[in-house]
Coordinates of C-alpha atoms in Angstrom, one line a residue:
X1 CA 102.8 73.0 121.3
X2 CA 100.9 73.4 118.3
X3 CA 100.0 75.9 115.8
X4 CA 97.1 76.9 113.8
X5 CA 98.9 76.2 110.3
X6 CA 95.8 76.0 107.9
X7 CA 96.4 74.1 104.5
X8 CA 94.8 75.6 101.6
X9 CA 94.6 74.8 98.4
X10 CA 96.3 77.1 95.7
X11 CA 93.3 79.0 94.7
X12 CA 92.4 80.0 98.6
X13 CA 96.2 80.9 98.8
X14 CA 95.8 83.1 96.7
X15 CA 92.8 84.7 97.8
X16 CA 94.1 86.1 101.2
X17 CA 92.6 89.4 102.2
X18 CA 95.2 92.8 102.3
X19 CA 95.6 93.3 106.4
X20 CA 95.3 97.0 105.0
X21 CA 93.0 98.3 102.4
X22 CA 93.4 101.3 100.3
X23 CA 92.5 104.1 102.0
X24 CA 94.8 105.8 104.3
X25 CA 95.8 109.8 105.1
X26 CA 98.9 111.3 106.9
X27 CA 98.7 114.0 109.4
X28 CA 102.0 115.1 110.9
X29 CA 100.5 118.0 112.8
X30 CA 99.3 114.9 115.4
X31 CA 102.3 114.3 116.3
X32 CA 103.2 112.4 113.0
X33 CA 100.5 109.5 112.5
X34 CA 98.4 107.8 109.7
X35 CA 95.4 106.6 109.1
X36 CA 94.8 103.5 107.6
X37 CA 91.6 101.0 106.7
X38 CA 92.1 98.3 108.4
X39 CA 90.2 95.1 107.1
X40 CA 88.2 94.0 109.7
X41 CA 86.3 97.4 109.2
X42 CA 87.0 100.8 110.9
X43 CA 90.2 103.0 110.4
X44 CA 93.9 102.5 112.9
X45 CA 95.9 105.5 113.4
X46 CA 99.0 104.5 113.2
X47 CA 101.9 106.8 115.6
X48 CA 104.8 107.1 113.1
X49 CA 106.8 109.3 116.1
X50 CA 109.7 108.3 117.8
X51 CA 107.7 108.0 121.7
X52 CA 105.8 104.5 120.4
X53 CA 104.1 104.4 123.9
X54 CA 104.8 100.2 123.2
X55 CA 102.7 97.8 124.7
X56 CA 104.6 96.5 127.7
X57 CA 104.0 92.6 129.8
X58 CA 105.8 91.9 132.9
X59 CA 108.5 89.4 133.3
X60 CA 107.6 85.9 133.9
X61 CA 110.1 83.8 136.0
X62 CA 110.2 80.7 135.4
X63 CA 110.6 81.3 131.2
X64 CA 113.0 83.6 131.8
X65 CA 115.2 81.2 133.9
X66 CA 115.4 78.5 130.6
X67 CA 117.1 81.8 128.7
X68 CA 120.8 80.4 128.3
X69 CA 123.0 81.3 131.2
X70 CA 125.1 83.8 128.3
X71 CA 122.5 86.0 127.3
X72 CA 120.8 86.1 131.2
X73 CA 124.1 86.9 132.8
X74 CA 124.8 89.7 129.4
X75 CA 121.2 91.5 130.6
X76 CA 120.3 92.3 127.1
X77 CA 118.8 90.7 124.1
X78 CA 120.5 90.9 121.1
X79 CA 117.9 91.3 118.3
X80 CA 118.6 91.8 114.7
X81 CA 116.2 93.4 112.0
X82 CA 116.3 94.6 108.3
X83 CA 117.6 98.1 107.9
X84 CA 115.3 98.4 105.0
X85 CA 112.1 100.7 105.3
X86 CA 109.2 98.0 105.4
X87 CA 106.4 99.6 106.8
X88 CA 104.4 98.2 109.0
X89 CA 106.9 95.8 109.4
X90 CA 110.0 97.5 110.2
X91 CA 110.8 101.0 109.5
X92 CA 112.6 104.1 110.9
X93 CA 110.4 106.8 112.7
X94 CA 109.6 110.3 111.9
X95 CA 113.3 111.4 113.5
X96 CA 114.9 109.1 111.1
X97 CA 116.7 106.6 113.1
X98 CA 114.1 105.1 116.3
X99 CA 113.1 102.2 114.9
X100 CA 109.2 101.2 115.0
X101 CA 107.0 98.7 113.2
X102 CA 105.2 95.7 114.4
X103 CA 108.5 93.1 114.5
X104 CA 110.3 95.9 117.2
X105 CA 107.0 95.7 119.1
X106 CA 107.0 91.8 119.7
X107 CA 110.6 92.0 120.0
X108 CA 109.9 94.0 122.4
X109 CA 107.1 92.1 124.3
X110 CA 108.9 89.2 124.2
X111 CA 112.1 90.6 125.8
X112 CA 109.9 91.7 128.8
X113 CA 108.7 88.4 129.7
X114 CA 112.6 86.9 129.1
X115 CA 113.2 89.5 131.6
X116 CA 115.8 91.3 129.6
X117 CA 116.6 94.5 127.9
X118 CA 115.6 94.6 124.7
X119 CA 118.6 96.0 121.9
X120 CA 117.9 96.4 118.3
X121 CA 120.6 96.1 115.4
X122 CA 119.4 97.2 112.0
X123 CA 121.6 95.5 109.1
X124 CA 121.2 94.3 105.7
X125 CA 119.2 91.3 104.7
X126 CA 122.2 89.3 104.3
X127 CA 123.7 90.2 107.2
X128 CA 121.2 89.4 109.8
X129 CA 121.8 85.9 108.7
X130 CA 125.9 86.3 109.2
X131 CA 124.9 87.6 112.7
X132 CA 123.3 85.0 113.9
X133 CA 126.0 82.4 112.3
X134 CA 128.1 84.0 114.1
X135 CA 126.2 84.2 117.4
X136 CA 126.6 88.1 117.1
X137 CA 122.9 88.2 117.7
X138 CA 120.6 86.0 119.8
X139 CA 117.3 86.5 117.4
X140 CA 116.2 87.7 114.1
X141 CA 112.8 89.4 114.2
X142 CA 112.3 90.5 110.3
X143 CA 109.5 89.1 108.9
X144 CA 111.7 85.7 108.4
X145 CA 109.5 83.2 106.7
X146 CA 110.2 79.4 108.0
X147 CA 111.3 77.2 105.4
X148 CA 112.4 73.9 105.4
X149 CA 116.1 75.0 104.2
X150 CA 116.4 77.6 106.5
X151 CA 115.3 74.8 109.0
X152 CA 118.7 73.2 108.8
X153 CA 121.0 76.2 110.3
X154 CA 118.1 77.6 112.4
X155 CA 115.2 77.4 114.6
X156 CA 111.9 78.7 115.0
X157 CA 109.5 79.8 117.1
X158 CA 106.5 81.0 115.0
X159 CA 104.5 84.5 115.3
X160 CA 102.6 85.5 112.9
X161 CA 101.1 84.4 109.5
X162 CA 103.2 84.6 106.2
X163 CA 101.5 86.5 103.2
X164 CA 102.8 88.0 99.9
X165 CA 101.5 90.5 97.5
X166 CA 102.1 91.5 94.0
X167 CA 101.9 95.1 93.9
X168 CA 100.9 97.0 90.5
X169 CA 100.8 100.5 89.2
X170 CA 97.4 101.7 90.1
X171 CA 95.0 101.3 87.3
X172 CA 97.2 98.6 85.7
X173 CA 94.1 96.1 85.2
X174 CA 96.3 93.2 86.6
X175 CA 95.3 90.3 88.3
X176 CA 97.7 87.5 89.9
X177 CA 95.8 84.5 90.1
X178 CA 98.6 81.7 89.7
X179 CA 102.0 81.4 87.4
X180 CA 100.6 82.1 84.4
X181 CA 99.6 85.7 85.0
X182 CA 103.1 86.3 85.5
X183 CA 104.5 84.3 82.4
X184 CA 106.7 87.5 80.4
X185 CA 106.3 89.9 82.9
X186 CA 108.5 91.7 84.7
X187 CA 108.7 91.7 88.0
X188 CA 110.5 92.5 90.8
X189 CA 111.5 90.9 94.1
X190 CA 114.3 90.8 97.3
X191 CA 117.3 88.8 96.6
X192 CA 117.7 86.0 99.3
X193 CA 114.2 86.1 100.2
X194 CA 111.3 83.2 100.2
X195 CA 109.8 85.7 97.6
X196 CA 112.3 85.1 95.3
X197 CA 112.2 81.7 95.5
X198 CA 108.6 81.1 95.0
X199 CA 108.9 83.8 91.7
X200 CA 111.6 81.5 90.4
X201 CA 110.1 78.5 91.2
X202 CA 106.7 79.9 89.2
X203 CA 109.0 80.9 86.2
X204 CA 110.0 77.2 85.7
X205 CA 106.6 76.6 85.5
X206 CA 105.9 78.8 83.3
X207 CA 108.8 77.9 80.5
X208 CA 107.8 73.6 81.4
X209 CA 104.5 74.7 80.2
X210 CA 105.6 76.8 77.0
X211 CA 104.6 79.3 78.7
X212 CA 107.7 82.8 78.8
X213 CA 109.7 83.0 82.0
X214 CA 109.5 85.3 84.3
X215 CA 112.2 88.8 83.8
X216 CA 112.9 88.7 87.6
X217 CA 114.6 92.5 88.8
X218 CA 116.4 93.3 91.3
X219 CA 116.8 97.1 92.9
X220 CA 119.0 97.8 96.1
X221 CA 116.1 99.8 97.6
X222 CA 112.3 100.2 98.1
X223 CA 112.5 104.0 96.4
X224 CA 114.5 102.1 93.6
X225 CA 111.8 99.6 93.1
X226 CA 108.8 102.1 93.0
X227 CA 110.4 104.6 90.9
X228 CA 110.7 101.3 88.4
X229 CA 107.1 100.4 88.9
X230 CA 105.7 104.0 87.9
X231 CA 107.7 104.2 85.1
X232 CA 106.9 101.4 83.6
X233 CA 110.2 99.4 83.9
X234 CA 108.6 96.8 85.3
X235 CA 105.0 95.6 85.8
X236 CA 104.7 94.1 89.8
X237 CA 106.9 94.0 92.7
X238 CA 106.2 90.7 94.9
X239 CA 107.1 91.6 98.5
X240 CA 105.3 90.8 102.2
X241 CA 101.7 91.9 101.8
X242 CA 101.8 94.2 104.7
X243 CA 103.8 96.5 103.1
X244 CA 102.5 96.5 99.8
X245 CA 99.2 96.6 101.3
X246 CA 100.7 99.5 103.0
X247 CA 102.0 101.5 100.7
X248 CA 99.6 101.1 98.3
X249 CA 97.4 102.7 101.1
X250 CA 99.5 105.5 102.4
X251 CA 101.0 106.6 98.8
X252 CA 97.3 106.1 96.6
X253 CA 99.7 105.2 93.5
X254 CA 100.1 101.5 93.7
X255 CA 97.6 98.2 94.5
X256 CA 97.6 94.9 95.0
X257 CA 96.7 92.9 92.5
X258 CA 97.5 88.9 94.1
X259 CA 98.1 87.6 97.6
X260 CA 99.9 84.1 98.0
X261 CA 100.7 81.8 101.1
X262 CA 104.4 82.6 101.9
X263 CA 104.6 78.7 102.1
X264 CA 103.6 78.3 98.4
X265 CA 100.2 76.3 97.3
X266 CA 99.2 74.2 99.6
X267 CA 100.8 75.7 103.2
X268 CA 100.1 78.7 105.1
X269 CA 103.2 80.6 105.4
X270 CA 104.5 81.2 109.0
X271 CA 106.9 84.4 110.2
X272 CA 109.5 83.6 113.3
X273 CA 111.6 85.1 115.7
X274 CA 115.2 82.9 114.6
X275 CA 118.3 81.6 116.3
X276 CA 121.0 79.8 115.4
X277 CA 120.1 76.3 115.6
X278 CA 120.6 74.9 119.0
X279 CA 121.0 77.7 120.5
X280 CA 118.7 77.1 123.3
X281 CA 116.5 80.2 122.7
X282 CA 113.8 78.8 120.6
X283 CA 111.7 77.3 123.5
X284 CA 111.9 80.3 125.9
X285 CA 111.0 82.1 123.0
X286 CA 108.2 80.1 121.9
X287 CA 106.9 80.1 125.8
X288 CA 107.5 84.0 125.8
X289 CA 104.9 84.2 122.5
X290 CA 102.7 82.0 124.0
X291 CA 102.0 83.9 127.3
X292 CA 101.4 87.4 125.2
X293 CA 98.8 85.5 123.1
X294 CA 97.4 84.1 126.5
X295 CA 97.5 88.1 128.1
X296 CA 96.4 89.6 125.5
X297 CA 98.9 92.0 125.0
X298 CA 99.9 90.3 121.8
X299 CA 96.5 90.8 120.0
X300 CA 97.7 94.5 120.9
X301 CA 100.1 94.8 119.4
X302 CA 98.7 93.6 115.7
X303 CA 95.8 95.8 116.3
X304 CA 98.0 99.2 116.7
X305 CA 99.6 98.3 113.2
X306 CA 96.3 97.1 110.8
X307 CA 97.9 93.5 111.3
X308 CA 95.3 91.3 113.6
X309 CA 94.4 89.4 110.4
X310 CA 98.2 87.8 110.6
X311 CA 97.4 86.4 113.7
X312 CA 98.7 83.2 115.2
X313 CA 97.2 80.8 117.9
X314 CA 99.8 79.5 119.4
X315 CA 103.6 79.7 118.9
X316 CA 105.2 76.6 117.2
X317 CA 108.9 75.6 117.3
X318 CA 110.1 74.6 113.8
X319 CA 106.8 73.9 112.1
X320 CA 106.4 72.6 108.4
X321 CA 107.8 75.7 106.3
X322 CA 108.4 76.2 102.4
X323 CA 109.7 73.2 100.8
X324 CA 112.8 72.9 98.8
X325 CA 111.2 72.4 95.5
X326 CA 107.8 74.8 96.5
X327 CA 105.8 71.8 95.2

């Protein structure tokens, strides 16, 4: 199988359009929704309840049988996601703890088709990778970004395009075109994630050129991270575009000011479900993604969250991912 991985040069990586634009309004008297711009033109309403009403496939046989003989005899996949709010992503419902987004929805689709019952454990960042050391849990769906190091404890089997954003106090007259827009700044970014190492990477460049580094922050929560950013504490926020895109549209106080290739320069980047490496999940997983992009009910599913600009052709196991050195 193949994938439609694009190569772009650094200037069209960074020109990627916001899957949301600015423009978004909340009404929890319908049953707790929003409203949001979606690129492509027209507006989503997107169900922030608890009752998702998720977009269901059957089961197909003969994928489900190559599920190892563990997990098929068990009944249930194990599926492990950030317990940080990352809306549209991942992110707890209006009741607090149902978790909704569009990674729990493909989770989900792809669970059908395996023939299993789908079970979702929120941790921390760090910890979904523990888990699936460990074998704790069969798949990480959490906007994981495939990259050539995480390629040697893990495989792949891609879903969905990989694109950042560097987010900015409304009004801040900021424009991230490359590294040297961010030489001196301060900005500030998930520990352990393919975001942090393209922001370090781009601080080297900056101080090889005689140019300032980078003053790279770290906050143990979103709420930490925007109180920052209004304040003045720091000047951007480099996350998954999705959600800055997101929450520059629901809260009317932020924007994005710069969209990259999750891959770096010259590499669109790609999100996966993950296993363990040899694990013997990533081509029943790749072969469940590939029949809901074939039915349709994959398209679906990016639609009801503003995301069908992130949309993959096909499923690819263990494609080219960030390199080591992001060159």
């Amino acid at each position: 199988m193949t994938t439609s991985i694009t190569r772009r040069t650094a200037a069209a990586a960074l020109g990627l359009t916001a899957s949301l634009v600015l423009a978004a309004c909340g009404n929890p008297s319908d049953g707790g929704t929003t409203e949001v711009a979606a690129a492509s033109g027209g507006t989503v309403k997107i169900n922030l309840s608890p009752d998702q009403k998720r977009v269901t496939t059957a089961k197909v046989d003969s994928i489900a049988a190559a599920v190892p003989e563990e997990i098929r005899k068990r009944g249930t996949l194990e599926i492990v996601d950030s317990s940080g709010s990352a809306a549209p992503l991942t992110f707890f419902a209006t009741d607090n703890k149902t978790v909704i987004g569009v990674e729990p929805d493909i989770a989900y689709l792809v669970a059908d088709v395996l023939g299993l019952e789908p079970h979702i454990n929120t941790v921390s960042w760090e910890n979904i990778f523990v888990g699936l050391d460990s074998a704790k849990y069969d798949v990480g769906f959490s906007n994981i970004t495939v990259t050539e190091e995480r390629k040697e404890k893990y495989d792949f089997a891609t879903y969905r395009e990989d694109n950042l954003g560097f987010e900015a106090k409304k009004g801040s007259g900021l424009k991230i075109t490359g590294p040297a827009d961010v030489a001196g700044r301060t900005v500030a970014v998930g520990s352990g994630t393919n975001q942090e190492k393209l922001l370090v990477e781009w601080s080297k460049e900056n101080v090889k050129a005689g140019r300032k580094p980078v003053d790279i922050k770290y906050y143990q929560n979103d709420s930490d991270t925007y109180l920052a950013l209004q304040s003045g504490r720091i000047d951007l926020y480099l996350g998954p575009n999705p959600t800055a895109a997101y929450h520059a549209a629901t809260t009317g106080k932020t924007e994005v000011v710069g969209t990259y290739s999750g891959a770096g320069a010259t590499l669109q980047g790609l999100i996966a479900a993950t296993t363990k490496k040899d694990s013997g999940l990533a081509k029943p997983l790749a072969d469940a993604l590939n029949h809901v992009i074939e039915n349709g009910t994959y398209a679906k599913v990016l639609q009801r969250w503003g995301l069908s600009d992130e949309a993959v052709t096909t499923s690819a196991i263990n494609p080219p991912g960030l390199p080591k050195t992001n060159k």
